[in-house]
Each structure stands twice: as C-alpha cells, then as structure tokens.
Amino acid sequence: MTPPQSQPPPAKKETKKKKQINLLRGWPAHSLLPATALRTASQRALSDPAVFEPGLEYGPDPGYEPLREALSKWLSAFYTFSSPFSPSSPSSPPPSKFNNNNNNNNSKYSHPPDPARLTITGGASQSVACVLQSFTDPALTRAVWMVAPCYFLACPIFADAGFADTGLGGRLRAVPEDEEGIDLGFLERGLRAVDGEWEASAGRKEEGGSGSGSGYKDPGPYRKIYRHVIYCVPSFANPSGKTMSLARREGLVRLAREFDALVVCDDVYDHLQWRSNTTLATTTTTSSSSSSPPPPSSPTKALLPRLVDIDLTLGASRFDPPSSSSSSSSSSSSLTFGHVVSNGSFSKLSGPGVRTGWTESTPAFAHGMSQTGSTRSGGAPSQLTATIVAEMLASGDLDAHIEGTLKPAYQRRHALLVAAIERCLVAPPLGARVRGWRSLVAKDGIASRGSVGAEEEYIFGGFFVWVSFDPESGIPPARAIADRCLAEENLMIGPGDLFEVHGDEASARFRHDMRFCFAWEDEADLVEGVERLARVIGRMVEEGKDGRVWVNEGGGDGGGGGGGQGNIDLMK
C-alpha cells in the first residue's frame, strides 16, 4: 500500500521590508557635504610649500596660525552687532525678550579679532575632553551641570573625566529649561546646595580663590581648576531646538562668575540659521514647484551674543589670580581666565570627517588650553585639515557653501518636517506640541506656543525638532513607540529618555518626548517618516483602549529599539 504523500505547506507570502528611515541620526546628508570645495582647497594647500610644510609637521600648540588669524576675523564679523539695530535690516529682528537689541544691549558685546583668544581643536567633542583634562579635577570640581534635555553623548565625556555616577551621589546634575532656556533659579539653588554640602563635608569654609585643598592635578601657572562646570548649547540646542534668550545668557554668566563655574558652550549651530514663517512651516510640500514664492531671506550675522562675548565684556572676576601692582596691563590680562569657553566646530559646516574645530575664550584660558599634555606632545590637533579649512575660509568657498547650500536646504527640510508634524501629530486626536521651533521670533514679540495661527516670522536653525505628548493623553511612552516604530515600520526616532542626564534622570524626565533630525534624510523620507510614526501611535492607542499596558517606560538598555545605547553610531 502506497502511503499518502504529504502536501508541502503553502509558501508564505514574502513581504518586502520597508526602506529604513532614520530620524534619529544627527548627521548632515551626504548630498550636503562640500566635496568639491574641499578637493579644491586641498589641492591649493598641498601645492604650496609655504602651506603644506607646516601643515604636515606637528604645528604650534594653539594650532595652525593662518587659520587662527582667519577664524578670528570671520567670527568677529559674524558676532559684531551694529549700534543700534535697524529694524529693517534683514539680519536683525526688532526687540523682543529674546534679543533685547534696543538700547545698545548687544553692541557692547562685540569684540575685535584676536587670534590669542583661539585654539584649534580636533572638533567639539575632543575639545570638551581637553577642557576637562586641563581645567577640572574630580577631587576639587564639585559638579557638572547639564541643561536638560541634554546632548546625551556629552555625558560619557564627563564620566570619563571622573564625574560618573558611582552610586555615592551623581556628579552630573540636570538643569531643566523653559521657553527662554536654562532655569537659572533651579541652577542657583543647586549650586548653593552643592557648595553647602561640599563645605560641610570638608568641615571648613573655603577661603577665596579656587583649587584650594588637595587635588589630583597641578594646574601650574597657566591654568586653574574650576569649582563647577555648566554645559549647554545656547543656540538651536541639541536636542530641544531652543535658543537661550539674552537675559538668560547674561544671567548664566553672572551665576558662573559668582560660583566659580566654567560654562562650556557648544556653539556649533550658530551659523546655521534661517528665517521662516508660519505659512512656510505649514504649507511646504515635497512637490512644491520652483515657481513658489521664495522663502524669507536668512540672517548672515548672529542675532544674539555668545556667552563668551558677555564674559569677555565683564573682564576679570574675583576668582582670577590677583595681579601685582607692578604688573603691566598685558601681564595683568594674562591672569584673567574667564568663566566661559565657546566650543566651535566645522563638523556641521564642512563635514564631521574634517575633524577640526576651535575654542574661543580669554587669552589666558586659550594658552592654558594649548598646554594640555596630549596637545603639547602630539602637536596641534587637525594640523593638516586646518590648512584646508583655512583655504576654504580665504577663498570664500565655506561661506558660499553655508549660504548657498546648507541654509536653503535645512530651511526647506525643517519646514517640511514641521508641516508633517503639524498635520500628523499636532492635529487631533494626538495633540502633540512642537517645542522650541519658534523660540527666536523676528517680529510681534514672542510667538504663541499653541497651534500655528496668525502669520509670524521667526528664526530657527540647527538640526533638530523636539515634540512633546501629554502624559495624560493615553499615548504610550516614547521608548515603547520607538521600539514599535523600528519593528513595524523600520523607522528610527529619538525617544526622550535618551536625552536625560545620566545619573540624574529624576530631575528632568522626558518619557513622552521625541527628537527628530531633519539634516540626514531626504525631503520625501522626512514626511514619510512622520506618517509612519503617526500610524504606529494610532495602532498603539487603539491597543491601549483594549487594556494593553506599556511596561518599558523606563528605557532600560534600549533593547535594540529606536535609539538604544547600542546604536550610538546612528545618533550624534
């Protein structure tokens, strides 16, 4: 008897996996990298012995001098404010509580070029590590204060410098922000509390100066050890997109000078700014024709002074080493370390792989920075690429790339992303709120924080948009949404808990917030990514109505979801 032949199971229908859309990665798109300009600058640099001979050597401690000279002029021009501002100027908005540029408030913070204030670095992240090597000591520096939500990849840099949470009390402290930026009241209370605890545990009141007591490091005559470090991104912040108001900038510098704190400012997005308006932000589509009305022009100068400009204007503080009465003015100024360092980078302007940045500070601080041991031994960071960047500055190619390529592209991408968010996430039933995207308004004062309404012109910049959901709305936590987005839609987003300060998460939680980057993906994918996200949230809300409970609210180790720690190379 012939046994019955078994029938093969029906073939499963294969479903094509969707193209991945990554709204988490904070990189510039490949199409926006200035390869041609870099090639031209490289050819010029490597064809001239006067350039390539010093460029291929170790270089002076502060960095390649022609770049420092060109950069000092470039930065001074960008951060020089006319007096008074002209309301009709395309680069200057009329007064608001964010800029207060009447009564000459900004022009007093302009400074002439001075290469002595600059050092060339290997980029903003390497620069922070060098600052911590030279100007902090875990035995003497009491705390590191980070504006929250924070650029989370800065946390490991501070941890590596000895400020990790060891279980005996975190050294990284979160400081929340409101619509104007950092919460100065919260910060001041925290500074006073930590100082009180420190002095009580030491059993004595410290007398004047800084660096008293025993520490691990000898700052020598060229550096000092600060009691506190404050880390922030004042303009178009990563991740919130917010811009700190002038009043908050001035107040933060005053607090730093009162408590012997060093403010480390990542000023990496300042040159990427553009004008927009509510019409552009809600009507732009990927199919908009070239005949559409042109978007508003972009400012070509900074709208607000940097914190370092404010600090330089104020001069020496009581924590600077005293100078003798016989000191000349130049030697006296050499004792002024200041309380702010501006940390800049060409990564967002010419490409992250260029690995070249700068710091600007007082000349004394800059000299101390240049004496970091690894710099003195290994030579000036990015010496060869510094020659290439200097050629791009001298030729005008860098400015042309910023004004002709980067700002128009980011202006349009930002408008597309915000329009999609307004349509898919802000509109009922989800009711999300977009934070920070109109924090620097160009007319009619400060924009309403609600849904887009009357025509308002505002300034935005950087790479990121921050979105918040009402925790009581029934919408699941952002981490759970991110996991489902990756699993079901091949979409990566930045859940808010990723941007909590390591070791002090409880002080500022963001479990119902998300960060979106508009710099990496193409225009159509930005819109489709938001549409995919809305579909996932809609499905999860319906499941919640059936009694499902979302348990992964704590974030954990990331679990391979929309931005766990294992995906660090995708973030930035």
XYZ file of C-alpha atoms in Angstrom:
572
model
C 0.000 0.000 0.000
C 1.419 3.308 -1.021
C 1.393 5.795 1.828
C -0.318 9.090 1.102
C 2.104 11.765 0.059
C 2.252 14.722 2.395
C 1.446 18.044 0.839
C 4.055 20.771 1.284
C 2.838 23.703 3.334
C 1.752 26.674 1.274
C 4.565 29.088 0.613
C 4.484 32.127 2.853
C 3.969 35.355 1.070
C 7.129 37.372 1.419
C 6.662 40.969 2.363
C 9.304 43.391 1.256
C 10.903 45.156 4.185
C 10.371 48.878 4.127
C 13.251 51.184 3.458
C 14.680 52.368 6.752
C 14.030 55.996 7.618
C 16.282 57.357 10.340
C 15.021 60.490 12.075
C 17.411 59.819 14.956
C 20.756 60.173 13.209
C 22.192 63.662 13.666
C 24.447 63.739 10.620
C 24.424 66.021 7.579
C 23.152 64.293 4.452
C 25.799 63.080 2.010
C 24.341 65.408 -0.616
C 25.198 68.416 1.566
C 28.910 67.684 2.005
C 31.208 70.147 0.142
C 33.466 67.561 -1.501
C 34.320 69.782 -4.477
C 35.271 72.762 -2.317
C 37.335 70.532 -0.024
C 39.129 68.994 -3.008
C 39.958 72.430 -4.414
C 41.188 73.672 -1.036
C 43.258 70.517 -0.541
C 44.916 70.947 -3.933
C 45.825 74.536 -3.116
C 47.172 73.606 0.314
C 49.212 70.635 -0.905
C 50.608 72.540 -3.889
C 52.177 75.352 -1.866
C 55.256 74.505 0.245
C 54.532 77.508 2.459
C 51.298 75.775 3.409
C 51.956 72.042 3.277
C 55.341 72.094 5.017
C 53.970 73.463 8.320
C 50.728 71.610 7.666
C 52.487 68.242 7.654
C 54.523 68.985 10.794
C 53.385 68.930 14.424
C 52.401 72.578 14.489
C 52.313 75.185 17.271
C 50.444 74.401 20.480
C 47.479 76.763 19.840
C 47.012 75.455 16.299
C 47.708 76.481 12.713
C 48.281 80.232 12.889
C 46.806 81.236 9.493
C 43.547 79.506 10.450
C 43.503 81.191 13.851
C 44.001 84.571 12.188
C 41.348 83.994 9.524
C 38.949 82.448 12.020
C 39.275 85.352 14.454
C 38.223 87.792 11.710
C 35.432 85.506 10.495
C 33.975 85.055 13.981
C 34.348 88.718 14.919
C 32.444 89.759 11.792
C 29.672 87.246 12.477
C 29.281 88.255 16.132
C 29.660 92.034 15.631
C 26.431 93.903 16.263
C 25.596 97.293 14.779
C 24.575 100.077 17.110
C 21.687 100.465 17.239
C 19.995 97.665 15.290
C 17.991 98.673 12.289
C 14.558 97.023 12.316
C 14.644 96.974 8.519
C 17.901 95.047 8.391
C 17.401 91.522 7.039
C 19.835 90.260 9.656
C 18.356 91.922 12.725
C 14.949 91.392 14.302
C 13.300 94.155 16.301
C 13.355 93.933 20.082
C 11.819 91.059 21.979
C 12.568 89.488 25.312
C 14.806 87.069 23.416
C 17.168 89.622 21.929
C 16.533 92.952 23.702
C 18.535 94.617 20.979
C 17.314 98.093 21.639
C 19.353 100.369 23.918
C 22.633 99.088 22.513
C 22.471 95.895 24.582
C 24.095 93.655 22.001
C 26.686 96.023 20.524
C 28.551 96.247 23.835
C 29.307 92.546 23.469
C 31.144 92.929 20.141
C 34.901 92.318 20.206
C 37.666 92.948 17.658
C 39.514 89.963 16.190
C 42.226 88.453 18.378
C 43.870 85.135 17.437
C 45.207 84.896 21.001
C 41.676 84.021 22.137
C 41.539 80.970 19.852
C 42.852 77.436 19.853
C 42.351 74.930 17.043
C 40.890 71.621 18.184
C 40.052 68.210 16.807
C 36.346 69.032 16.923
C 33.851 69.905 19.633
C 33.824 66.541 21.433
C 37.596 66.202 21.622
C 37.718 69.809 22.745
C 35.413 69.162 25.723
C 37.681 66.302 26.797
C 40.732 68.596 26.652
C 38.935 71.301 28.638
C 38.142 68.765 31.347
C 41.727 67.476 31.367
C 43.158 70.931 31.917
C 40.575 72.862 33.945
C 38.783 70.346 36.180
C 39.784 67.935 38.919
C 37.369 65.279 40.259
C 38.671 65.990 43.760
C 38.001 69.729 43.530
C 35.389 70.306 40.825
C 32.133 69.775 42.643
C 29.558 69.084 39.946
C 28.848 69.216 36.235
C 25.520 70.883 35.408
C 23.862 69.973 32.119
C 20.831 71.654 30.567
C 18.132 69.004 30.167
C 17.159 67.605 27.777
C 20.851 67.259 27.044
C 23.111 66.219 24.220
C 23.383 62.751 25.682
C 26.712 61.771 24.107
C 28.350 64.509 26.196
C 27.553 62.508 29.346
C 30.217 59.825 28.692
C 32.823 62.531 28.087
C 32.202 63.914 31.577
C 32.070 60.393 33.014
C 35.466 59.587 31.511
C 36.856 62.703 33.210
C 35.867 61.379 36.646
C 32.335 62.730 37.027
C 30.373 59.489 36.587
C 27.596 58.395 38.919
C 29.403 55.919 41.187
C 26.383 55.140 43.332
C 27.591 57.502 46.046
C 25.866 60.522 44.562
C 25.894 61.663 40.972
C 28.322 64.323 39.827
C 26.274 65.052 36.701
C 23.294 67.264 37.522
C 20.321 68.061 35.297
C 19.028 71.631 34.979
C 15.623 71.963 33.284
C 14.810 74.647 30.739
C 11.722 76.674 29.935
C 10.805 78.655 26.825
C 13.701 81.098 27.371
C 16.292 78.433 28.063
C 18.061 77.313 31.211
C 16.163 77.671 34.510
C 18.512 79.999 36.391
C 16.592 79.770 39.670
C 16.889 75.985 39.673
C 20.584 76.222 38.829
C 21.348 78.773 41.541
C 19.593 76.701 44.204
C 21.535 73.658 43.079
C 24.868 75.475 43.107
C 24.260 76.764 46.625
C 23.181 73.344 47.862
C 26.212 71.565 46.423
C 28.581 74.209 47.787
C 26.978 73.857 51.210
C 27.288 70.073 51.145
C 30.881 70.294 49.952
C 31.927 72.719 52.652
C 30.086 70.796 55.358
C 31.738 67.525 54.358
C 35.132 69.204 54.313
C 34.476 70.553 57.785
C 35.558 74.020 56.887
C 34.627 77.097 54.909
C 36.853 77.531 51.901
C 38.536 80.898 51.787
C 38.586 82.708 48.421
C 40.122 81.540 45.182
C 39.682 78.116 43.695
C 41.649 74.946 43.733
C 42.324 75.131 47.484
C 42.703 71.792 49.188
C 44.313 68.704 47.729
C 43.513 67.540 44.245
C 44.881 65.136 41.704
C 46.127 67.764 39.277
C 48.622 70.594 39.360
C 47.239 73.381 37.161
C 50.577 75.170 37.274
C 50.843 78.841 36.335
C 48.920 78.544 33.060
C 45.624 77.019 34.182
C 43.150 76.903 37.050
C 40.700 74.368 38.459
C 37.040 75.448 38.422
C 34.595 74.508 41.168
C 31.728 73.799 38.775
C 31.193 73.109 35.086
C 27.998 74.107 33.261
C 27.396 72.548 29.853
C 24.881 73.971 27.388
C 24.032 74.501 23.720
C 22.729 78.099 23.788
C 21.538 78.459 20.171
C 19.269 75.982 18.341
C 20.041 73.420 21.003
C 20.571 69.734 20.529
C 18.096 68.218 21.262
C 15.364 70.754 22.049
C 15.994 73.263 19.235
C 15.583 76.117 21.716
C 17.569 79.339 21.744
C 18.536 80.863 25.078
C 17.338 84.455 25.487
C 19.742 87.339 26.027
C 18.548 87.793 29.613
C 19.251 84.138 30.381
C 22.671 84.356 28.743
C 23.585 87.360 30.865
C 22.184 85.725 33.994
C 24.050 82.489 33.378
C 27.363 84.309 33.016
C 26.687 86.189 36.262
C 26.000 82.922 38.090
C 29.160 81.355 36.692
C 31.214 84.286 37.943
C 29.564 84.121 41.368
C 30.125 80.390 41.895
C 33.461 79.920 40.091
C 31.915 77.862 37.311
C 33.184 77.301 33.799
C 30.421 77.417 31.194
C 31.246 75.146 28.259
C 29.083 76.310 25.348
C 28.666 74.149 22.291
C 28.224 76.975 19.765
C 28.160 74.575 16.836
C 24.856 75.548 15.186
C 25.114 79.355 15.263
C 25.932 79.736 11.548
C 23.021 77.510 10.505
C 20.082 79.890 10.953
C 17.278 80.973 8.695
C 14.090 82.970 8.655
C 10.798 81.197 8.327
C 7.157 81.882 8.976
C 4.018 80.023 9.863
C 2.903 79.817 6.231
C 6.178 78.265 5.082
C 6.195 75.868 8.014
C 2.707 74.540 7.334
C 2.313 74.640 3.549
C 5.639 73.437 2.186
C 5.381 70.075 0.440
C 7.849 67.861 -1.355
C 6.034 68.680 -4.601
C 6.272 72.453 -4.188
C 7.381 73.869 -7.522
C 10.332 76.115 -8.121
C 7.850 78.832 -9.072
C 6.578 79.003 -5.489
C 7.331 82.261 -3.657
C 10.891 82.202 -2.319
C 11.294 81.637 1.415
C 12.318 84.563 3.622
C 15.981 85.525 3.495
C 18.331 84.162 6.143
C 20.367 86.258 8.586
C 24.059 86.440 7.778
C 25.067 87.614 11.256
C 24.416 86.289 14.735
C 21.248 87.604 16.337
C 22.489 87.161 19.894
C 25.923 87.428 21.508
C 27.623 84.270 22.680
C 28.088 83.749 26.384
C 31.836 84.128 25.863
C 31.244 87.605 24.378
C 29.339 88.597 27.515
C 32.065 87.182 29.763
C 34.841 88.956 27.848
C 32.999 92.264 28.232
C 32.818 91.833 32.015
C 36.586 91.349 32.396
C 38.317 89.724 35.351
C 36.331 88.078 38.142
C 37.112 87.715 41.834
C 38.248 84.144 41.185
C 41.038 85.155 38.832
C 44.509 85.139 40.422
C 45.391 88.610 41.708
C 47.956 90.585 39.747
C 50.685 92.602 41.388
C 50.554 96.380 41.216
C 53.764 96.371 39.198
C 52.276 94.150 36.503
C 51.866 95.627 33.079
C 48.417 95.657 31.562
C 49.348 92.779 29.262
C 50.617 90.576 32.067
C 47.624 91.507 34.179
C 45.255 90.429 31.417
C 47.140 87.145 31.166
C 45.789 86.267 34.625
C 42.166 86.546 33.506
C 40.914 83.044 32.792
C 37.259 83.982 32.473
C 34.235 81.769 33.059
C 33.093 80.804 29.555
C 34.653 78.877 26.704
C 32.945 78.855 23.309
C 33.312 75.439 21.702
C 33.003 75.606 17.925
C 33.281 73.083 15.125
C 33.406 72.855 11.342
C 31.650 69.471 11.531
C 28.245 70.976 10.791
C 29.671 73.316 8.135
C 32.232 71.330 6.146
C 31.613 67.758 7.292
C 32.175 65.808 10.521
C 35.090 63.900 8.999
C 37.096 67.119 8.723
C 37.574 66.807 12.499
C 38.507 70.446 13.008
C 37.099 72.913 15.499
C 38.097 75.755 17.766
C 37.671 77.268 21.196
C 37.346 80.958 21.945
C 37.934 82.310 25.429
C 40.187 84.762 27.214
C 43.810 84.669 26.010
C 44.887 83.161 29.346
C 42.376 80.331 29.079
C 43.336 79.731 25.441
C 47.002 79.477 26.400
C 46.162 77.028 29.183
C 44.082 75.002 26.744
C 47.042 74.827 24.363
C 49.188 73.414 27.167
C 47.071 70.263 27.518
C 49.598 67.430 27.677
C 48.316 65.479 24.688
C 48.407 68.630 22.557
C 51.951 69.553 23.530
C 53.147 66.024 22.841
C 51.146 65.172 19.743
C 51.102 68.618 18.217
C 48.231 70.870 17.285
C 45.068 68.853 16.610
C 43.981 68.608 12.974
C 47.062 70.413 11.715
C 46.762 69.295 8.086
C 43.000 69.696 7.823
C 43.368 73.108 9.471
C 45.322 74.233 6.407
C 42.489 73.025 4.161
C 39.824 74.787 6.201
C 41.936 77.959 6.170
C 41.998 77.787 2.359
C 38.193 77.410 2.293
C 37.799 80.461 4.518
C 40.238 82.561 2.482
C 38.605 81.698 -0.844
C 35.068 82.325 0.396
C 34.078 78.764 -0.510
C 32.981 77.966 3.042
C 30.669 80.978 3.220
C 29.303 80.153 -0.222
C 28.548 76.601 0.900
C 26.816 77.766 4.078
C 24.709 80.434 2.375
C 24.097 78.718 -0.956
C 23.673 75.080 0.054
C 23.290 74.380 3.758
C 20.908 77.096 4.918
C 18.452 76.820 1.996
C 18.416 73.016 2.283
C 17.888 72.987 6.039
C 15.306 75.763 5.833
C 13.222 73.677 3.442
C 13.771 70.379 5.281
C 12.771 71.976 8.573
C 9.620 73.429 7.019
C 8.688 70.050 5.541
C 9.223 68.244 8.829
C 7.237 70.773 10.860
C 4.402 70.733 8.323
C 4.221 66.942 8.564
C 4.327 67.052 12.361
C 1.564 69.654 12.488
C -0.591 67.585 10.137
C 0.041 64.120 11.587
C 0.929 64.623 15.255
C -0.280 68.039 16.430
C -3.720 67.846 14.828
C -6.365 65.886 16.777
C -6.514 63.256 18.054
C -2.815 63.055 19.017
C -2.402 66.690 20.123
C 1.399 66.870 20.255
C 3.271 70.109 20.924
C 6.305 71.269 18.970
C 8.840 72.821 21.323
C 11.428 75.480 20.640
C 10.928 75.876 16.897
C 9.726 79.472 17.253
C 11.768 80.498 20.282
C 13.543 83.321 18.440
C 10.797 85.406 16.864
C 11.576 88.121 14.364
C 8.527 90.291 14.925
C 5.476 90.788 17.118
C 7.265 89.663 20.254
C 7.135 86.052 21.307
C 5.060 83.574 19.332
C 2.210 81.659 20.880
C 3.220 78.173 21.949
C -0.050 76.680 20.740
C -1.068 75.604 17.268
C 0.126 77.671 14.337
C -2.160 80.607 13.780
C -1.568 84.125 12.529
C 1.414 84.898 10.346
C 4.573 85.152 12.417
C 8.162 85.353 11.257
C 10.757 83.610 13.347
C 14.352 82.411 13.280
C 15.259 78.766 13.533
C 18.434 76.794 12.992
C 20.417 73.695 13.797
C 19.373 70.124 13.058
C 16.557 69.190 15.438
C 12.869 69.477 16.305
C 11.529 68.444 19.737
C 7.984 67.131 20.120
C 6.076 66.501 23.365
C 2.933 64.485 24.050
C 0.610 64.940 27.009
C 1.372 62.138 29.517
C -2.347 62.004 30.381
C -3.471 61.613 26.771
C -3.251 57.838 26.659
C -0.379 57.929 24.181
C 2.285 55.357 25.145
C 5.768 56.346 26.343
C 8.178 57.432 23.625
C 10.514 54.496 24.231
C 7.706 51.995 23.597
C 6.730 53.902 20.466
C 10.339 53.916 19.247
C 10.617 50.150 19.682
C 7.418 49.558 17.731
C 8.443 52.017 15.008
C 11.628 50.093 14.362
C 9.935 46.689 14.457
C 6.884 47.548 12.365
C 7.862 50.476 10.139
C 11.687 50.299 10.022
C 11.684 53.828 11.398
C 14.180 55.189 13.920
C 13.257 58.077 16.192
C 14.868 59.575 19.283
C 12.846 58.787 22.436
C 13.033 61.499 25.072
C 14.537 59.344 27.812
C 17.668 59.107 25.682
C 18.288 62.795 26.438
C 18.018 62.623 30.219
C 21.185 63.430 32.175
C 22.950 60.228 33.167
C 22.660 59.654 36.909
C 20.150 62.467 37.471
C 17.260 61.333 35.323
C 14.694 62.039 38.029
C 15.381 65.790 37.963
C 14.160 66.163 34.381
C 12.306 63.323 32.680
C 11.245 63.221 29.043
C 9.365 59.936 28.751
C 6.722 61.421 26.444
C 9.034 63.476 24.231
C 10.842 62.802 20.958
C 13.679 64.346 18.971
C 13.595 64.490 15.180
C 16.592 65.322 12.983
C 15.876 66.911 9.592
C 19.511 67.019 8.387
C 20.053 63.383 7.412
C 17.077 62.034 5.467
C 15.860 63.232 2.076
C 12.827 65.510 1.942
C 10.282 62.850 0.981
C 11.553 60.493 3.676
C 11.192 63.172 6.347
C 7.490 63.403 5.559
C 7.003 59.657 5.207
C 8.803 59.075 8.497
C 6.317 61.246 10.375
C 3.433 59.492 8.623
C 4.807 56.092 9.664
C 5.149 57.332 13.237
C 1.556 58.552 13.305
C 0.347 55.151 12.104
C 2.259 53.351 14.862
C 0.942 55.675 17.552
C -2.592 55.254 16.242
C -2.331 51.473 16.451
C -0.861 51.613 19.943
C -3.580 53.958 21.174
C -6.227 51.535 19.914
C -4.459 48.655 21.660
C -4.408 50.711 24.837
C -8.164 51.041 24.680
C -8.309 47.241 24.796
C -6.412 47.228 28.075
C -2.819 46.824 26.960
C -0.293 48.284 29.402
C 3.077 49.598 28.235
C 5.746 48.367 30.626
C 9.005 49.533 29.013
C 8.594 53.110 30.136
C 11.911 53.102 31.964
C 14.040 52.891 28.857
C 16.389 50.209 30.191
C 19.270 49.351 27.921
C 17.495 50.371 24.757
C 16.629 46.818 23.779
C 17.632 47.432 20.193
C 14.766 49.868 19.845
C 14.611 53.334 18.427
C 17.872 54.513 19.848
C 19.340 52.228 22.489
C 22.923 52.710 23.587
C 23.998 50.071 21.082
C 23.098 52.439 18.245
C 25.394 55.288 19.231
C 26.903 55.468 15.740
C 23.457 56.324 14.379
C 22.740 59.245 16.697
C 25.002 62.238 17.340
